Amino acid sequence: QVHLVESGGGLVQAGDSLRLSCAASGRTFTNWFMGWFRQAPGKEREFVAGITWNMGTPSYAESVKGRFTISRTKAENTVYLQMNNLKPEDTAVYYCAARPMSTRNYSYWGRGTQVNVSS
């Protein structure tokens, strides 16, 4: 059974940094795409960043480009989201998700980790 477990959230001030981790288990992720999403209160869930498991090719939402960096460690089956220069509008629950490269639908989701950024 596949599990995605996020960690690293917390309460920080604007301008601070956080690193989120997503520990993935239960299968090999060759030819999969790993994504980070977020959902703020009263808003729809939105894509933040993603990375191809094989080559480590990243992609980002415009709102986080230049501030967030996604990476993965194959040996530890872990995906990271380094978040720098955090803004109050980054406050949300952050979710890790995984999908096969051949589809656009995410097959697995974590339970999320809360990030709160105070001004």
N, CA and C atoms as an extended XYZ file, in Angstrom:
357
Properties=species:S:1:pos:R:3:atomname:S:1:resname:S:1:resid:I:1 pbc="F F F"
N         0.843       -1.189        0.000 N   GLN     1
C         0.000        0.000        0.000 CA  GLN     1
C         0.882        1.244        0.000 C   GLN     1
N         0.538        2.183       -0.843 N   VAL     2
C         1.330        3.393       -0.969 CA  VAL     2
C         0.973        4.383        0.130 C   VAL     2
N         2.003        4.969        0.716 N   HIS     3
C         1.810        6.017        1.714 CA  HIS     3
C         2.670        7.209        1.350 C   HIS     3
N         2.084        8.385        1.479 N   LEU     4
C         2.810        9.639        1.350 CA  LEU     4
C         2.614       10.399        2.650 C   LEU     4
N         3.710       10.702        3.336 N   VAL     5
C         3.615       11.343        4.644 CA  VAL     5
C         4.403       12.640        4.619 C   VAL     5
N         3.679       13.739        4.780 N   GLU     6
C         4.311       15.051        4.782 CA  GLU     6
C         4.750       15.435        6.188 C   GLU     6
N         5.786       16.246        6.255 N   SER     7
C         6.254       16.792        7.529 CA  SER     7
C         6.986       18.094        7.257 C   SER     7
N         7.218       18.856        8.318 N   GLY     8
C         8.016       20.062        8.200 CA  GLY     8
C         7.245       21.364        8.254 C   GLY     8
N         5.936       21.291        8.333 N   GLY     9
C         5.164       22.515        8.410 CA  GLY     9
C         5.332       23.200        9.757 C   GLY     9
N         4.783       24.405        9.853 N   GLY    10
C         4.859       25.121       11.112 CA  GLY    10
C         4.444       26.562       10.954 C   GLY    10
N         4.697       27.331       12.003 N   LEU    11
C         4.380       28.751       12.041 CA  LEU    11
C         5.678       29.550       11.928 C   LEU    11
N         5.746       30.390       10.910 N   VAL    12
C         6.931       31.214       10.697 CA  VAL    12
C         6.504       32.642       10.382 C   VAL    12
N         7.483       33.528       10.359 N   GLN    13
C         7.213       34.915        9.994 CA  GLN    13
C         7.532       35.140        8.520 C   GLN    13
N         6.936       36.172        7.979 N   ALA    14
C         7.210       36.527        6.583 CA  ALA    14
C         8.716       36.719        6.391 C   ALA    14
N         9.208       36.162        5.287 N   GLY    15
C        10.636       36.234        4.998 CA  GLY    15
C        11.419       35.026        5.459 C   GLY    15
N        10.822       34.212        6.325 N   ASP    16
C        11.492       33.006        6.825 CA  ASP    16
C        11.454       31.878        5.794 C   ASP    16
N        12.096       30.779        6.164 N   SER    17
C        12.146       29.603        5.296 CA  SER    17
C        11.631       28.371        6.029 C   SER    17
N        11.139       27.420        5.257 N   LEU    18
C        10.744       26.108        5.764 CA  LEU    18
C        11.101       25.076        4.713 C   LEU    18
N        11.372       23.863        5.159 N   ARG    19
C        11.553       22.762        4.226 CA  ARG    19
C        10.554       21.673        4.552 C   ARG    19
N         9.700       21.382        3.602 N   LEU    20
C         8.737       20.300        3.746 CA  LEU    20
C         9.334       19.011        3.179 C   LEU    20
N         8.959       17.912        3.796 N   SER    21
C         9.391       16.599        3.320 CA  SER    21
C         8.170       15.738        3.048 C   SER    21
N         8.301       14.869        2.077 N   CYS    22
C         7.255       13.894        1.754 CA  CYS    22
C         7.934       12.529        1.667 C   CYS    22
N         7.688       11.695        2.642 N   ALA    23
C         8.244       10.348        2.656 CA  ALA    23
C         7.291        9.412        1.924 C   ALA    23
N         7.758        8.809        0.860 N   ALA    24
C         6.930        7.946        0.019 CA  ALA    24
C         7.313        6.485        0.224 C   ALA    24
N         6.333        5.628        0.318 N   SER    25
C         6.604        4.211        0.520 CA  SER    25
C         5.525        3.375       -0.127 C   SER    25
N         5.810        2.085       -0.291 N   GLY    26
C         4.804        1.153       -0.778 CA  GLY    26
C         4.946        0.721       -2.221 C   GLY    26
N         5.821        1.386       -2.969 N   ARG    27
C         6.063        0.994       -4.361 CA  ARG    27
C         7.300        1.736       -4.847 C   ARG    27
N         7.760        1.355       -6.014 N   THR    28
C         8.802        2.134       -6.661 CA  THR    28
C         8.137        3.216       -7.494 C   THR    28
N         8.806        4.354       -7.621 N   PHE    29
C         8.193        5.492       -8.289 CA  PHE    29
C         8.862        5.808       -9.630 C   PHE    29
N         9.515        4.822      -10.184 N   THR    30
C        10.071        4.977      -11.533 CA  THR    30
C         8.946        5.342      -12.490 C   THR    30
N         9.184        6.376      -13.313 N   ASN    31
C         8.191        6.855      -14.280 CA  ASN    31
C         6.968        7.488      -13.621 C   ASN    31
N         7.147        7.997      -12.447 N   TRP    32
C         6.086        8.739      -11.751 CA  TRP    32
C         6.463       10.204      -11.620 C   TRP    32
N         5.443       11.005      -11.358 N   PHE    33
C         5.578       12.444      -11.154 CA  PHE    33
C         5.087       12.752       -9.746 C   PHE    33
N         5.910       13.475       -9.015 N   MET    34
C         5.571       13.821       -7.629 CA  MET    34
C         5.245       15.306       -7.543 C   MET    34
N         4.135       15.625       -6.920 N   GLY    35
C         3.713       17.014       -6.853 CA  GLY    35
C         3.464       17.504       -5.442 C   GLY    35
N         3.611       18.800       -5.267 N   TRP    36
C         3.185       19.489       -4.054 CA  TRP    36
C         2.016       20.402       -4.426 C   TRP    36
N         0.981       20.310       -3.625 N   PHE    37
C        -0.189       21.158       -3.785 CA  PHE    37
C        -0.422       21.890       -2.464 C   PHE    37
N        -1.266       22.911       -2.491 N   ARG    38
C        -1.650       23.588       -1.264 CA  ARG    38
C        -3.096       24.040       -1.361 C   ARG    38
N        -3.705       24.153       -0.190 N   GLN    39
C        -5.070       24.629       -0.119 CA  GLN    39
C        -5.201       25.573        1.054 C   GLN    39
N        -5.539       26.807        0.758 N   ALA    40
C        -5.769       27.820        1.783 CA  ALA    40
C        -7.250       27.830        2.142 C   ALA    40
N        -7.587       28.318        3.324 N   PRO    41
C        -8.997       28.358        3.733 CA  PRO    41
C        -9.855       29.113        2.727 C   PRO    41
N       -10.948       28.485        2.319 N   GLY    42
C       -11.865       29.137        1.400 CA  GLY    42
C       -11.416       29.159       -0.048 C   GLY    42
N       -10.304       28.511       -0.337 N   LYS    43
C        -9.776       28.502       -1.701 CA  LYS    43
C        -9.661       27.079       -2.215 C   LYS    43
N        -9.561       26.964       -3.524 N   GLU    44
C        -9.381       25.647       -4.122 CA  GLU    44
C        -7.929       25.200       -3.976 C   GLU    44
N        -7.759       23.897       -4.014 N   ARG    45
C        -6.410       23.350       -3.984 CA  ARG    45
C        -5.679       23.748       -5.267 C   ARG    45
N        -4.414       24.110       -5.127 N   GLU    46
C        -3.650       24.540       -6.292 CA  GLU    46
C        -2.286       23.850       -6.342 C   GLU    46
N        -1.827       23.663       -7.568 N   PHE    47
C        -0.515       23.088       -7.799 CA  PHE    47
C         0.559       24.094       -7.389 C   PHE    47
N         1.578       23.596       -6.691 N   VAL    48
C         2.686       24.439       -6.258 CA  VAL    48
C         3.964       24.102       -7.027 C   VAL    48
N         4.312       22.829       -7.016 N   ALA    49
C         5.548       22.398       -7.671 CA  ALA    49
C         5.483       20.898       -7.918 C   ALA    49
N         6.257       20.435       -8.906 N   GLY    50
C         6.304       19.015       -9.192 CA  GLY    50
C         7.660       18.618       -9.714 C   GLY    50
N         7.920       17.314       -9.700 N   ILE    51
C         9.221       16.833      -10.147 CA  ILE    51
C         9.082       15.429      -10.715 C   ILE    51
N         9.792       15.176      -11.798 N   THR    52
C         9.800       13.827      -12.354 CA  THR    52
C        10.745       12.972      -11.533 C   THR    52
N        10.288       11.770      -11.187 N   TRP    53
C        11.097       10.925      -10.327 CA  TRP    53
C        12.387       10.495      -11.024 C   TRP    53
N        12.274       10.144      -12.298 N   ASN    54
C        13.438        9.610      -13.010 CA  ASN    54
C        14.552       10.642      -13.149 C   ASN    54
N        14.235       11.763      -13.781 N   MET    55
C        15.269       12.745      -14.125 CA  MET    55
C        15.364       13.902      -13.142 C   MET    55
N        14.369       14.033      -12.276 N   GLY    56
C        14.382       15.146      -11.337 CA  GLY    56
C        14.076       16.483      -11.986 C   GLY    56
N        13.325       16.487      -13.064 N   THR    57
C        12.971       17.721      -13.759 CA  THR    57
C        11.855       18.434      -12.999 C   THR    57
N        12.112       19.680      -12.561 N   PRO    58
C        11.111       20.376      -11.754 CA  PRO    58
C        10.172       21.250      -12.584 C   PRO    58
N         9.041       21.571      -11.995 N   SER    59
C         8.129       22.552      -12.543 CA  SER    59
C         7.490       23.287      -11.374 C   SER    59
N         7.102       24.566      -11.619 N   TYR    60
C         6.618       25.423      -10.541 CA  TYR    60
C         5.433       26.267      -10.986 C   TYR    60
N         4.589       26.568      -10.005 N   ALA    61
C         3.568       27.584      -10.221 CA  ALA    61
C         4.264       28.940      -10.270 C   ALA    61
N         3.690       29.860      -11.034 N   GLU    62
C         4.298       31.185      -11.177 CA  GLU    62
C         4.443       31.886       -9.825 C   GLU    62
N         3.505       31.638       -8.940 N   SER    63
C         3.483       32.348       -7.652 CA  SER    63
C         4.646       31.971       -6.744 C   SER    63
N         5.315       30.855       -7.030 N   VAL    64
C         6.403       30.422       -6.147 CA  VAL    64
C         7.747       30.362       -6.854 C   VAL    64
N         7.779       30.611       -8.137 N   LYS    65
C         9.043       30.571       -8.879 CA  LYS    65
C        10.052       31.530       -8.265 C   LYS    65
N        11.269       31.039       -8.111 N   GLY    66
C        12.318       31.862       -7.529 CA  GLY    66
C        12.356       31.832       -6.017 C   GLY    66
N        11.321       31.300       -5.388 N   ARG    67
C        11.288       31.216       -3.923 CA  ARG    67
C        11.289       29.774       -3.426 C   ARG    67
N        10.614       28.898       -4.150 N   PHE    68
C        10.499       27.488       -3.739 CA  PHE    68
C        11.370       26.618       -4.644 C   PHE    68
N        11.909       25.560       -4.075 N   THR    69
C        12.688       24.590       -4.822 CA  THR    69
C        12.245       23.188       -4.454 C   THR    69
N        11.902       22.399       -5.464 N   ILE    70
C        11.510       21.008       -5.236 CA  ILE    70
C        12.687       20.103       -5.600 C   ILE    70
N        12.839       19.052       -4.828 N   SER    71
C        13.897       18.086       -5.108 CA  SER    71
C        13.444       16.719       -4.608 C   SER    71
N        14.179       15.695       -4.988 N   ARG    72
C        13.859       14.353       -4.495 CA  ARG    72
C        15.144       13.569       -4.274 C   ARG    72
N        15.081       12.665       -3.324 N   THR    73
C        16.198       11.777       -3.052 CA  THR    73
C        15.726       10.362       -3.293 C   THR    73
N        16.229        9.748       -4.347 N   LYS    74
C        15.763        8.413       -4.700 CA  LYS    74
C        16.074        7.415       -3.599 C   LYS    74
N        17.278        7.510       -3.046 N   ALA    75
C        17.699        6.525       -2.047 CA  ALA    75
C        16.794        6.519       -0.832 C   ALA    75
N        16.246        7.686       -0.507 N   GLU    76
C        15.388        7.785        0.677 CA  GLU    76
C        13.914        7.861        0.316 C   GLU    76
N        13.598        7.772       -0.990 N   ASN    77
C        12.204        7.871       -1.429 CA  ASN    77
C        11.511        9.084       -0.824 C   ASN    77
N        12.172       10.207       -0.872 N   THR    78
C        11.652       11.416       -0.239 CA  THR    78
C        11.680       12.583       -1.222 C   THR    78
N        10.624       13.362       -1.180 N   VAL    79
C        10.522       14.580       -1.981 CA  VAL    79
C        10.529       15.761       -1.023 C   VAL    79
N        11.269       16.794       -1.389 N   TYR    80
C        11.380       17.975       -0.532 CA  TYR    80
C        10.827       19.209       -1.240 C   TYR    80
N        10.374       20.135       -0.425 N   LEU    81
C         9.982       21.444       -0.935 CA  LEU    81
C        10.635       22.490       -0.044 C   LEU    81
N        11.683       23.098       -0.554 N   GLN    82
C        12.354       24.169        0.166 CA  GLN    82
C        11.638       25.471       -0.143 C   GLN    82
N        11.158       26.128        0.893 N   MET    83
C        10.373       27.348        0.713 CA  MET    83
C        11.108       28.500        1.364 C   MET    83
N        11.536       29.446        0.565 N   ASN    84
C        12.253       30.616        1.056 CA  ASN    84
C        11.418       31.870        0.872 C   ASN    84
N        11.778       32.908        1.618 N   ASN    85
C        11.089       34.193        1.515 CA  ASN    85
C         9.574       33.994        1.569 C   ASN    85
N         9.133       33.289        2.583 N   LEU    86
C         7.710       32.983        2.697 CA  LEU    86
C         6.887       34.240        2.900 C   LEU    86
N         5.682       34.215        2.357 N   LYS    87
C         4.755       35.335        2.429 CA  LYS    87
C         3.474       34.877        3.125 C   LYS    87
N         2.733       35.808        3.710 N   PRO    88
C         1.468       35.409        4.351 CA  PRO    88
C         0.546       34.665        3.397 C   PRO    88
N         0.579       34.994        2.127 N   GLU    89
C        -0.288       34.308        1.166 CA  GLU    89
C         0.150       32.875        0.881 C   GLU    89
N         1.280       32.447        1.414 N   ASP    90
C         1.700       31.050        1.313 CA  ASP    90
C         1.048       30.184        2.391 C   ASP    90
N         0.338       30.807        3.304 N   THR    91
C        -0.338       30.059        4.367 CA  THR    91
C        -1.355       29.096        3.762 C   THR    91
N        -1.232       27.824        4.096 N   ALA    92
C        -2.104       26.793        3.533 CA  ALA    92
C        -1.726       25.440        4.124 C   ALA    92
N        -2.563       24.461        3.843 N   VAL    93
C        -2.177       23.068        4.070 CA  VAL    93
C        -1.489       22.589        2.797 C   VAL    93
N        -0.317       22.029        2.963 N   TYR    94
C         0.484       21.562        1.832 CA  TYR    94
C         0.392       20.042        1.739 C   TYR    94
N         0.080       19.572        0.528 N   TYR    95
C        -0.103       18.152        0.282 CA  TYR    95
C         0.920       17.640       -0.723 C   TYR    95
N         1.364       16.432       -0.484 N   CYS    96
C         2.205       15.715       -1.430 CA  CYS    96
C         1.307       14.753       -2.212 C   CYS    96
N         1.604       14.584       -3.497 N   ALA    97
C         0.798       13.702       -4.331 CA  ALA    97
C         1.672       13.024       -5.374 C   ALA    97
N         1.187       11.904       -5.890 N   ALA    98
C         1.960       11.153       -6.883 CA  ALA    98
C         1.048       10.638       -7.983 C   ALA    98
N         1.551       10.672       -9.213 N   ARG    99
C         0.802       10.140      -10.349 CA  ARG    99
C         1.766        9.495      -11.344 C   ARG    99
N         1.284        8.535      -12.093 N   PRO   100
C         2.124        8.002      -13.173 CA  PRO   100
C         2.365        9.092      -14.214 C   PRO   100
N         3.516        9.069      -14.859 N   MET   101
C         3.824       10.065      -15.897 CA  MET   101
C         2.830        9.985      -17.047 C   MET   101
N         2.226        8.823      -17.240 N   SER   102
C         1.333        8.611      -18.375 CA  SER   102
C        -0.061        9.190      -18.164 C   SER   102
N        -0.354        9.678      -16.976 N   THR   103
C        -1.686       10.226      -16.708 CA  THR   103
C        -1.568       11.629      -16.134 C   THR   103
N        -2.704       12.297      -16.023 N   ARG   104
C        -2.735       13.610      -15.384 CA  ARG   104
C        -3.438       13.547      -14.039 C   ARG   104
N        -3.975       12.407      -13.715 N   ASN   105
C        -4.696       12.240      -12.448 CA  ASN   105
C        -3.751       11.696      -11.384 C   ASN   105
N        -3.786       12.321      -10.224 N   TYR   106
C        -2.936       11.883       -9.128 CA  TYR   106
C        -3.574       10.689       -8.438 C   TYR   106
N        -2.751        9.655       -8.263 N   SER   107
C        -3.258        8.408       -7.697 CA  SER   107
C        -3.211        8.401       -6.175 C   SER   107
N        -2.233        9.072       -5.621 N   TYR   108
C        -2.025        9.027       -4.178 CA  TYR   108
C        -1.812       10.426       -3.621 C   TYR   108
N        -2.330       10.615       -2.407 N   TRP   109
C        -2.213       11.891       -1.714 CA  TRP   109
C        -1.808       11.644       -0.262 C   TRP   109
N        -1.040       12.583        0.266 N   GLY   110
C        -0.777       12.568        1.692 CA  GLY   110
C        -1.865       13.315        2.433 C   GLY   110
N        -1.732       13.362        3.761 N   ARG   111
C        -2.748       14.010        4.583 CA  ARG   111
C        -2.492       15.495        4.763 C   ARG   111
N        -1.305       15.942        4.418 N   GLY   112
C        -1.032       17.357        4.465 CA  GLY   112
C        -0.281       17.811        5.711 C   GLY   112
N         0.367       18.960        5.562 N   THR   113
C         1.046       19.598        6.691 CA  THR   113
C         0.747       21.089        6.628 C   THR   113
N         0.452       21.674        7.779 N   GLN   114
C         0.014       23.058        7.840 CA  GLN   114
C         1.209       24.007        7.850 C   GLN   114
N         1.130       25.020        7.016 N   VAL   115
C         2.128       26.097        6.997 CA  VAL   115
C         1.396       27.404        7.266 C   VAL   115
N         1.839       28.108        8.287 N   ASN   116
C         1.279       29.405        8.621 CA  ASN   116
C         2.381       30.450        8.595 C   ASN   116
N         2.149       31.502        7.819 N   VAL   117
C         3.135       32.568        7.693 CA  VAL   117
C         2.504       33.859        8.210 C   VAL   117
N         3.069       34.401        9.252 N   SER   118
C         2.531       35.626        9.839 CA  SER   118
C         3.259       36.838        9.257 C   SER   118
N         2.535       37.945        9.203 N   SER   119
C         3.115       39.172        8.625 CA  SER   119
C         3.840       39.977        9.682 C   SER   119
